[in-house]
XYZ file of C-alpha atoms in Angstrom:
609
model
C 50.295 13.948 -22.024
C 47.547 13.939 -19.379
C 49.754 15.873 -16.922
C 50.434 18.480 -19.599
C 46.711 18.872 -20.304
C 46.047 19.267 -16.579
C 48.713 21.983 -16.322
C 47.182 23.793 -19.294
C 43.767 23.654 -17.639
C 45.119 25.012 -14.345
C 46.953 27.824 -16.136
C 43.838 28.723 -18.132
C 41.747 28.755 -14.945
C 44.253 30.949 -13.097
C 44.467 33.358 -16.040
C 40.681 33.636 -16.103
C 39.874 33.712 -12.389
C 43.063 34.366 -10.394
C 43.886 37.851 -11.621
C 45.872 40.356 -9.592
C 44.254 43.682 -8.642
C 45.542 46.795 -6.886
C 44.049 48.163 -3.671
C 42.445 51.251 -5.244
C 38.664 51.518 -5.278
C 38.669 50.659 -8.970
C 40.922 47.665 -8.303
C 38.581 46.437 -5.576
C 35.592 46.734 -7.916
C 37.442 44.781 -10.610
C 38.361 42.102 -8.056
C 34.761 41.826 -6.842
C 33.458 41.569 -10.416
C 35.998 38.845 -11.131
C 35.079 36.939 -7.969
C 31.399 37.344 -8.777
C 31.976 35.374 -11.973
C 33.176 32.169 -10.309
C 32.351 29.114 -12.491
C 30.155 27.436 -9.872
C 27.911 30.528 -9.775
C 26.761 29.845 -13.368
C 26.102 33.518 -14.050
C 23.815 34.435 -16.927
C 25.256 36.003 -20.054
C 23.297 39.123 -19.192
C 24.896 39.426 -15.761
C 28.358 38.729 -17.165
C 27.818 41.604 -19.616
C 26.621 43.866 -16.801
C 29.759 43.112 -14.799
C 31.922 43.948 -17.820
C 29.900 47.121 -18.355
C 30.408 48.086 -14.713
C 34.176 47.669 -15.021
C 34.127 49.681 -18.257
C 32.112 52.456 -16.561
C 34.998 53.063 -14.139
C 36.941 54.626 -17.032
C 33.987 56.466 -18.608
C 32.246 59.723 -17.786
C 29.365 59.503 -15.403
C 25.914 59.464 -16.986
C 23.040 61.590 -15.678
C 19.573 60.848 -17.010
C 16.863 63.435 -17.444
C 13.652 61.611 -16.551
C 10.110 62.842 -16.555
C 6.733 62.424 -18.091
C 6.314 63.646 -21.646
C 5.899 67.429 -22.081
C 7.643 68.041 -18.762
C 10.347 69.960 -20.641
C 13.231 67.462 -20.733
C 14.281 68.337 -24.287
C 13.884 72.047 -23.605
C 16.139 71.761 -20.559
C 18.826 69.914 -22.496
C 18.653 72.456 -25.336
C 19.465 75.127 -22.761
C 22.519 73.137 -21.666
C 23.578 72.569 -25.294
C 23.239 76.265 -26.017
C 21.125 75.740 -29.115
C 17.911 74.083 -30.273
C 19.252 70.589 -30.988
C 16.547 68.341 -29.562
C 13.028 68.527 -30.975
C 10.176 69.543 -28.687
C 6.436 69.167 -29.090
C 3.058 68.647 -27.469
C 3.066 64.960 -28.430
C 5.813 62.452 -27.480
C 8.739 63.126 -29.803
C 11.736 61.601 -28.029
C 11.378 58.048 -29.285
C 14.833 56.686 -28.429
C 17.224 57.533 -25.590
C 19.533 60.345 -26.608
C 23.032 60.632 -25.109
C 24.813 64.010 -24.945
C 28.634 63.826 -24.988
C 31.443 66.302 -25.286
C 32.862 66.853 -28.772
C 34.746 69.540 -30.666
C 31.815 70.004 -33.052
C 28.118 69.276 -33.130
C 27.870 65.737 -34.536
C 25.125 63.108 -34.579
C 25.802 59.368 -34.282
C 22.956 56.862 -34.471
C 23.277 53.222 -33.343
C 20.799 50.788 -34.915
C 19.294 47.577 -33.574
C 21.188 45.541 -36.189
C 24.529 46.704 -34.722
C 25.360 49.233 -37.430
C 25.739 52.977 -36.840
C 25.901 56.191 -38.832
C 27.581 59.574 -38.264
C 25.715 62.472 -39.803
C 24.725 66.119 -39.438
C 22.817 67.150 -36.340
C 20.089 68.493 -38.579
C 19.140 64.873 -39.391
C 18.221 64.218 -35.745
C 14.482 64.508 -36.341
C 14.448 61.432 -38.556
C 15.642 59.292 -35.637
C 13.919 60.849 -32.607
C 10.427 61.716 -33.759
C 8.125 58.697 -33.619
C 5.742 60.483 -35.940
C 8.150 59.905 -38.815
C 9.147 56.714 -40.596
C 12.172 55.357 -38.765
C 14.801 52.752 -39.244
C 15.114 50.707 -36.066
C 17.405 53.015 -34.069
C 18.738 51.676 -30.772
C 20.229 54.870 -29.309
C 21.215 58.366 -30.431
C 24.434 60.211 -29.504
C 24.936 63.949 -29.824
C 28.446 65.377 -29.502
C 28.620 69.074 -28.619
C 31.393 71.530 -27.636
C 29.899 72.173 -24.200
C 32.529 72.298 -21.380
C 30.036 70.877 -18.891
C 30.007 67.613 -20.884
C 33.757 67.022 -20.478
C 33.220 65.179 -17.202
C 29.713 63.849 -17.625
C 27.161 62.696 -20.194
C 23.495 63.563 -20.132
C 20.707 61.286 -21.328
C 17.387 62.426 -22.688
C 14.831 59.656 -22.174
C 11.399 58.936 -23.639
C 8.521 60.217 -21.567
C 7.553 57.671 -18.939
C 3.895 57.742 -19.897
C 4.308 58.276 -23.641
C 3.579 54.630 -24.466
C 4.461 51.176 -23.225
C 7.470 50.630 -25.493
C 8.993 53.983 -24.492
C 8.751 53.047 -20.845
C 10.410 49.682 -21.425
C 13.193 51.298 -23.460
C 13.714 53.823 -20.692
C 14.299 51.119 -18.117
C 16.654 49.188 -20.387
C 18.805 52.171 -21.324
C 19.105 53.472 -17.776
C 21.145 50.544 -16.433
C 24.396 52.560 -16.535
C 22.944 55.771 -15.153
C 24.846 57.164 -12.152
C 22.146 59.561 -11.011
C 18.974 61.256 -12.218
C 17.558 64.705 -12.765
C 13.876 64.136 -12.245
C 12.037 66.831 -14.152
C 8.460 67.516 -13.179
C 6.025 70.279 -13.980
C 5.558 72.395 -10.894
C 1.810 71.758 -11.100
C 2.535 68.037 -10.431
C 4.769 68.665 -7.418
C 3.819 66.252 -4.640
C 1.026 64.578 -6.597
C 0.471 60.861 -6.029
C 0.768 60.055 -9.760
C 4.189 61.699 -9.823
C 5.278 59.918 -6.641
C 4.125 56.588 -8.082
C 6.320 57.229 -11.137
C 9.256 58.039 -8.833
C 8.725 54.858 -6.792
C 8.648 52.799 -9.988
C 12.153 54.065 -10.778
C 13.706 54.020 -7.307
C 16.301 51.475 -8.399
C 18.060 53.980 -10.657
C 17.764 57.110 -8.522
C 20.687 56.411 -6.223
C 21.611 58.807 -3.412
C 22.619 61.878 -5.424
C 19.649 62.522 -7.681
C 18.047 65.922 -8.100
C 14.370 66.811 -8.470
C 13.758 69.822 -10.706
C 10.339 71.478 -10.801
C 9.850 73.284 -14.117
C 7.669 76.349 -14.900
C 8.232 78.200 -11.640
C 7.390 81.333 -13.581
C 3.710 80.405 -13.242
C 3.790 81.011 -9.479
C 4.315 83.978 -7.219
C 7.180 83.841 -4.724
C 4.806 82.977 -1.879
C 3.151 80.236 -3.919
C 6.553 78.919 -5.016
C 7.827 78.626 -1.433
C 4.635 76.859 -0.391
C 4.904 74.367 -3.306
C 8.601 73.729 -2.588
C 7.867 73.095 1.072
C 5.128 70.627 0.172
C 7.242 68.918 -2.512
C 10.149 68.507 -0.084
C 7.780 66.910 2.400
C 6.572 64.361 -0.185
C 9.603 63.944 -2.473
C 12.420 64.796 -0.059
C 13.081 61.178 0.891
C 13.831 60.316 -2.733
C 16.197 63.149 -3.749
C 19.309 64.844 -2.450
C 17.902 68.232 -3.399
C 14.711 69.745 -4.843
C 14.863 72.989 -6.828
C 12.485 74.979 -9.021
C 13.463 76.499 -12.376
C 11.875 78.079 -15.421
C 13.145 76.816 -18.764
C 11.075 79.570 -20.398
C 12.875 82.340 -18.493
C 16.286 80.692 -18.951
C 16.178 81.082 -22.722
C 17.965 84.383 -22.152
C 21.372 83.944 -20.471
C 20.916 87.149 -18.456
C 17.894 85.444 -16.801
C 19.842 82.437 -15.515
C 19.735 83.705 -11.947
C 16.083 84.728 -12.104
C 15.065 81.378 -13.648
C 17.271 79.539 -11.109
C 18.864 77.711 -14.056
C 22.248 78.719 -12.669
C 21.582 76.539 -9.579
C 21.124 73.531 -11.825
C 24.304 74.340 -13.767
C 26.279 74.701 -10.511
C 24.921 71.338 -9.350
C 26.169 69.706 -12.540
C 29.509 71.550 -12.562
C 30.308 70.741 -8.942
C 29.053 67.178 -8.895
C 31.509 64.767 -7.245
C 32.082 62.306 -10.105
C 34.391 60.119 -8.038
C 31.818 59.740 -5.287
C 29.090 59.115 -7.860
C 31.112 56.314 -9.439
C 31.767 54.834 -6.005
C 28.090 54.960 -5.047
C 27.004 53.682 -8.474
C 29.458 50.765 -8.425
C 28.343 49.698 -4.954
C 24.675 50.092 -5.872
C 25.010 48.031 -9.038
C 27.023 45.274 -7.348
C 24.496 45.126 -4.511
C 21.693 44.923 -7.098
C 23.487 42.001 -8.749
C 23.928 40.389 -5.332
C 20.255 40.862 -4.561
C 19.187 39.262 -7.850
C 21.516 36.300 -7.320
C 20.622 36.031 -3.625
C 16.887 36.069 -4.355
C 17.431 33.380 -6.979
C 19.220 31.185 -4.429
C 16.555 31.884 -1.807
C 13.877 30.915 -4.336
C 15.721 27.654 -5.053
C 16.167 27.017 -1.343
C 12.432 27.544 -0.806
C 11.660 25.087 -3.614
C 14.033 22.447 -2.227
C 12.675 22.987 1.305
C 9.131 22.487 0.017
C 10.216 19.281 -1.710
C 12.003 18.058 1.410
C 8.916 18.887 3.476
C 6.850 16.637 1.205
C 9.010 13.672 2.242
C 8.962 14.717 5.902
C 5.163 14.858 5.745
C 5.087 11.549 3.873
C 7.147 9.884 6.603
C 4.802 11.191 9.300
C 1.833 10.036 7.225
C 3.358 6.555 6.736
C 4.058 6.067 10.429
C 0.463 6.816 11.355
C -0.939 4.986 8.359
C 0.991 1.778 9.039
C 0.057 1.694 12.704
C -3.585 1.519 11.620
C -2.787 -0.873 8.778
C -0.935 -3.291 11.045
C -3.961 -3.425 13.343
C -6.145 -4.249 10.340
C -3.709 -6.971 9.249
C -3.632 -8.580 12.686
C -7.416 -8.642 12.608
C -7.342 -10.031 9.052
C -4.915 -12.794 10.077
C -7.254 -13.917 12.850
C -10.239 -13.685 10.510
C -8.491 -15.910 7.963
C -7.596 -18.426 10.656
C -11.116 -18.444 12.078
C -12.618 -18.883 8.638
C -10.281 -21.796 7.913
C -11.335 -23.363 11.206
C -14.982 -22.698 10.392
C -14.496 -24.495 7.046
C -12.893 -27.389 8.904
C -15.766 -27.385 11.426
C -18.345 -27.374 8.639
C -16.645 -30.265 6.817
C -16.116 -32.310 9.977
C -19.808 -32.035 10.921
C -20.841 -33.210 7.462
C -18.366 -36.113 7.568
C -19.514 -37.119 11.054
C -23.116 -37.181 9.840
C -22.132 -39.739 7.208
C -20.709 -42.180 9.775
C -23.329 -44.940 9.804
C -23.747 -48.485 11.177
C -24.438 -51.664 9.268
C -24.607 -55.399 9.900
C -21.296 -57.109 9.708
C -20.287 -60.734 10.141
C -17.287 -62.942 10.036
C -16.548 -66.672 10.330
C -14.323 -68.175 12.941
C -13.231 -71.797 13.457
C -15.316 -73.516 16.132
C -13.634 -74.658 19.300
C -13.702 -78.355 20.503
C -12.608 -81.816 19.379
C -15.869 -82.672 17.707
C -16.083 -79.292 15.886
C -12.900 -79.582 14.009
C -13.070 -77.957 10.568
C -16.326 -76.290 11.472
C -16.793 -72.470 11.376
C -19.150 -70.324 13.305
C -20.725 -67.158 11.945
C -20.531 -64.077 14.148
C -22.672 -61.039 13.454
C -22.021 -57.513 14.765
C -22.831 -53.863 14.227
C -20.000 -52.013 12.453
C -19.483 -48.360 11.605
C -18.901 -47.450 7.984
C -18.559 -44.417 5.719
C -19.429 -44.500 2.071
C -16.829 -41.980 0.928
C -18.197 -41.595 -2.587
C -21.783 -41.225 -1.442
C -20.783 -38.719 1.237
C -18.686 -36.660 -1.184
C -21.372 -36.638 -3.865
C -24.021 -35.669 -1.343
C -21.903 -32.815 0.037
C -20.673 -31.280 -3.195
C -22.621 -32.511 -6.194
C -26.151 -33.418 -5.141
C -26.328 -30.137 -3.251
C -24.632 -26.791 -4.028
C -24.960 -25.376 -0.505
C -21.443 -26.250 0.594
C -19.854 -24.978 -2.615
C -21.728 -21.677 -2.409
C -20.729 -21.247 1.195
C -17.032 -21.868 0.507
C -17.028 -19.702 -2.648
C -18.486 -16.878 -0.605
C -15.735 -17.260 1.991
C -13.089 -17.314 -0.730
C -14.564 -14.202 -2.362
C -14.511 -12.352 0.957
C -10.818 -13.031 1.362
C -10.031 -12.141 -2.215
C -11.671 -8.796 -1.478
C -9.692 -8.454 1.764
C -6.396 -9.067 -0.052
C -7.275 -6.664 -2.851
C -8.192 -4.099 -0.234
C -4.833 -4.675 1.466
C -3.002 -4.101 -1.838
C -5.110 -0.981 -2.382
C -4.000 0.284 1.009
C -0.363 -0.059 -0.030
C -1.078 1.652 -3.318
C -2.975 4.411 -1.531
C 0.099 5.247 0.541
C 2.179 5.455 -2.649
C -0.469 7.536 -4.444
C -0.282 10.081 -1.619
C 3.389 10.699 -2.398
C 2.863 10.430 -6.157
C 0.269 13.208 -6.121
C 2.620 15.596 -4.306
C 5.592 14.817 -6.556
C 3.559 15.250 -9.737
C 2.274 18.590 -8.445
C 5.895 19.601 -7.806
C 6.853 18.499 -11.303
C 3.966 20.391 -12.926
C 4.815 23.588 -11.055
C 8.609 23.576 -11.310
C 9.370 21.832 -14.622
C 8.186 24.950 -16.479
C 9.554 27.552 -14.082
C 11.069 30.571 -15.784
C 13.317 33.241 -14.380
C 11.595 36.555 -13.717
C 14.751 38.611 -14.207
C 16.902 38.166 -17.291
C 20.026 38.575 -15.117
C 19.228 35.365 -13.258
C 21.188 32.254 -14.199
C 19.993 30.414 -17.315
C 21.908 27.294 -16.289
C 20.617 27.187 -12.714
C 17.016 27.510 -13.874
C 17.568 24.997 -16.686
C 19.084 22.530 -14.175
C 16.128 23.074 -11.848
C 13.640 22.446 -14.671
C 15.534 19.295 -15.690
C 15.586 18.127 -12.071
C 11.839 18.706 -11.709
C 11.072 17.055 -15.066
C 12.880 13.920 -13.867
C 10.922 13.878 -10.574
C 9.229 10.584 -11.388
C 12.572 8.893 -12.022
C 14.265 10.525 -9.028
C 11.467 10.237 -6.491
C 8.746 7.797 -7.582
C 10.320 4.943 -9.527
C 11.960 3.300 -6.487
C 8.777 3.579 -4.414
C 6.795 2.107 -7.294
C 9.247 -0.803 -7.565
C 8.967 -1.765 -3.898
C 5.187 -1.455 -4.122
C 5.237 -3.917 -7.037
C 7.613 -6.303 -5.216
C 5.592 -6.334 -1.984
C 2.302 -6.690 -3.824
C 3.826 -9.689 -5.598
C 4.789 -11.210 -2.216
C 1.222 -10.706 -0.992
C -0.183 -12.294 -4.139
C 2.130 -15.307 -3.772
C 1.009 -15.796 -0.176
C -2.645 -15.469 -1.137
C -2.135 -17.937 -3.968
C -0.561 -20.358 -1.526
C -3.443 -19.854 0.902
C -5.926 -20.298 -1.887
C -4.356 -23.489 -3.268
C -3.757 -25.146 0.083
C -6.942 -24.067 1.843
C -9.748 -22.182 0.136
C -9.546 -24.086 -3.155
C -8.571 -27.310 -1.363
C -11.706 -27.946 0.691
C -13.025 -30.702 -1.659
C -9.694 -32.493 -1.674
C -9.391 -32.093 2.108
C -12.837 -33.654 2.446
C -11.877 -36.549 0.155
C -8.687 -37.230 2.063
C -10.464 -37.046 5.408
C -13.240 -39.407 4.246
C -10.640 -41.805 2.882
C -8.639 -41.615 6.109
C -11.568 -42.470 8.365
C -12.948 -45.113 5.991
C -9.562 -46.796 5.965
C -9.239 -46.521 9.728
C -12.713 -48.081 10.257
C -11.860 -50.927 7.883
C -8.559 -51.557 9.629
C -10.340 -51.713 13.003
C -12.789 -54.281 11.567
C -9.916 -56.486 10.447
C -8.358 -56.458 13.906
C -11.756 -56.852 15.558
C -12.574 -59.905 13.488
C -9.216 -61.431 14.317
C -9.694 -61.032 18.036
C -12.756 -59.202 19.297
C -11.574 -59.625 22.884
C -8.415 -57.643 22.209
C -9.540 -55.136 19.611
C -12.551 -52.914 19.328
C -14.268 -51.309 16.418
C -13.275 -47.729 15.615
C -16.010 -45.096 15.751
C -14.734 -41.655 14.591
C -15.401 -38.890 17.070
C -16.306 -35.337 16.104
C -13.135 -33.832 17.497
C -11.026 -36.450 15.691
C -12.692 -35.653 12.396
C -12.279 -31.925 13.045
C -8.566 -32.324 13.799
C -8.078 -34.403 10.663
C -9.794 -31.836 8.456
C -7.652 -29.097 10.010
C -4.596 -31.084 8.984
C -5.794 -31.748 5.453
C -6.718 -28.058 5.028
C -3.197 -27.122 6.165
C -4.707 -24.960 8.900
C -1.851 -25.659 11.317
C 0.662 -24.579 8.710
C -1.256 -21.364 8.088
C -1.750 -20.791 11.803
C 2.023 -20.558 12.015
C 2.163 -18.260 8.966
C -0.682 -16.056 10.179
C -0.075 -15.837 13.928
C 3.251 -17.226 15.090
C 5.303 -15.917 12.168
C 2.801 -13.688 10.323
C 3.820 -13.498 6.665
C 1.459 -10.671 5.731
C 2.684 -8.536 8.602
C 6.263 -9.303 7.617
C 5.564 -8.144 4.040
C 3.948 -4.941 5.327
C 6.808 -4.268 7.745
C 9.293 -4.805 4.926
C 7.348 -2.396 2.728
C 7.272 0.176 5.534
C 11.009 -0.125 6.291
C 11.896 0.060 2.597
C 9.794 3.215 2.316
C 11.625 4.791 5.250
C 14.983 3.893 3.701
C 13.938 5.432 0.394
C 12.675 8.577 2.124
C 16.105 8.959 3.744
C 17.787 8.467 0.350
C 15.545 11.032 -1.355
C 16.074 13.553 1.418
C 19.815 13.034 1.052
C 19.495 13.770 -2.682
C 17.554 16.953 -1.929
C 20.139 17.919 0.705
C 22.856 17.635 -1.947
C 20.926 20.061 -4.136
C 20.429 22.379 -1.180
C 24.127 22.293 -0.327
C 25.040 23.246 -3.908
C 22.565 26.110 -3.757
C 23.632 27.196 -0.262
C 27.243 27.301 -1.410
C 26.226 29.924 -3.971
C 24.046 31.748 -1.448
C 26.766 31.907 1.219
C 29.268 33.029 -1.386
C 26.983 35.896 -2.443
C 26.276 36.888 1.166
C 30.021 37.106 1.839
C 30.520 39.209 -1.322
C 27.639 41.420 -0.266
C 29.269 42.183 3.089
C 32.535 43.086 1.379
C 30.717 45.374 -1.072
C 28.902 47.152 1.767
C 32.256 47.693 3.491
C 33.728 49.558 0.481
């Protein structure tokens, strides 16, 4: 069953994408259009329709648009070609929708509406659909069929005036997608003017290589003036058009004036136009336009991914410098902690030493000699002693100096540890800021050309919207874990040292009190063999160091520094994550570059046609 489904899928794929094409120009165009629509390219519906339209245009007549500003005489020119007054003319914009002129056995009008319906009617009804001064149903385009031999091999398109109003201009651009070339009609008074050239530049994409510039109303000028205007116009407009001619629609109303009006030159241009070459040039131009749109989309994506990758490159550089400085601060902090612990021990040992006092002691010992049997002698001596309770109460309860001093030390180190955690967070916040800026900018990105891929942009927005999950969550987790390790170490340091000073003092007092008492016992047994124990300052100091666990922390702070180990772990984990995130970005870039390289290869093949 599964094998059968797989075979069906392969057959469906081959039927859709592995079609056979002949080696004619048309066959090559069909092959290129088919290859353009590879599944991994994720073409937009709009571009898919344009590719279908391009293939369909290979079998259709070429389309030549008449473009110009309103009142330049476009409708008048087309009426001359039609041989009768079909299209309305006026001093205000009257061509509201693009009007297509086709060959037909009779004069017929067909109107296509925005809702997809159409109507075939008498040509006399044209005014209801072309004149924006009248109440209109939403017409999409208008088609006139006329028995004009010239229209057997081509279709002409009357367009709204470019500066009639904003909606006309937009409609003009939309309806001119399948135009093979243009007759740019301009009043001779505007020849070479900057405003006219600006309008031409705005429409360069549809001009192609075979467009014609026609200057109307040559009848206003003398022959000398006409030649001067043509020379100037060719100097300004020549780079945009294959040819520039001057005509007079007014003079051409009479057929016998075709030569005088130069209208015959325009007719010869249209009659002798190389439709095959126009289709070839148009097909290449359109495919290269599609390539450019897709290529620019991929380049945009590549730029976005490069910017994102650069954020992690910069973050790595930042971390390396940041952690060099941080490690120096930690080494200093470790020594500060150790010195403070030793200073606490020194302070406690001095206080304990000051409470070592002397008092009168005595003991009884059996007298020596035959006549002193069962008699005892009293021996007095000076003995050291420590009143542990009195010393402890004096140090910590009768006076608050020691407590204040130790609380201050503890507070300083709490601040130092919080500052250390803030340093780690600061490094993370640096990355977080950049990623959130990326998310804010890209998660709402929209395509600026409707032919660009909906899916590719949607995937990019989804990717950017998930930036926190993709790029921050793991960094946040290791920040939490390493902060927890720091807190556990600080808690250990606090419990065993900073919060343990009273207990360390108690244990030290008890130790030396016990040791003094033990020495008295041995001394009283045999004063010639044993001496009394007097605690020395350095002995007390060493004992307090032990009870404060300073030697343990000296190992954890200097020999095997825990804090530095936590920081190094955090740093290494960050570097590992940076490598992982860059690998993720590289995967996205590879997917995008696959599309880009595919388009570049197609582009070279199209140029070689």
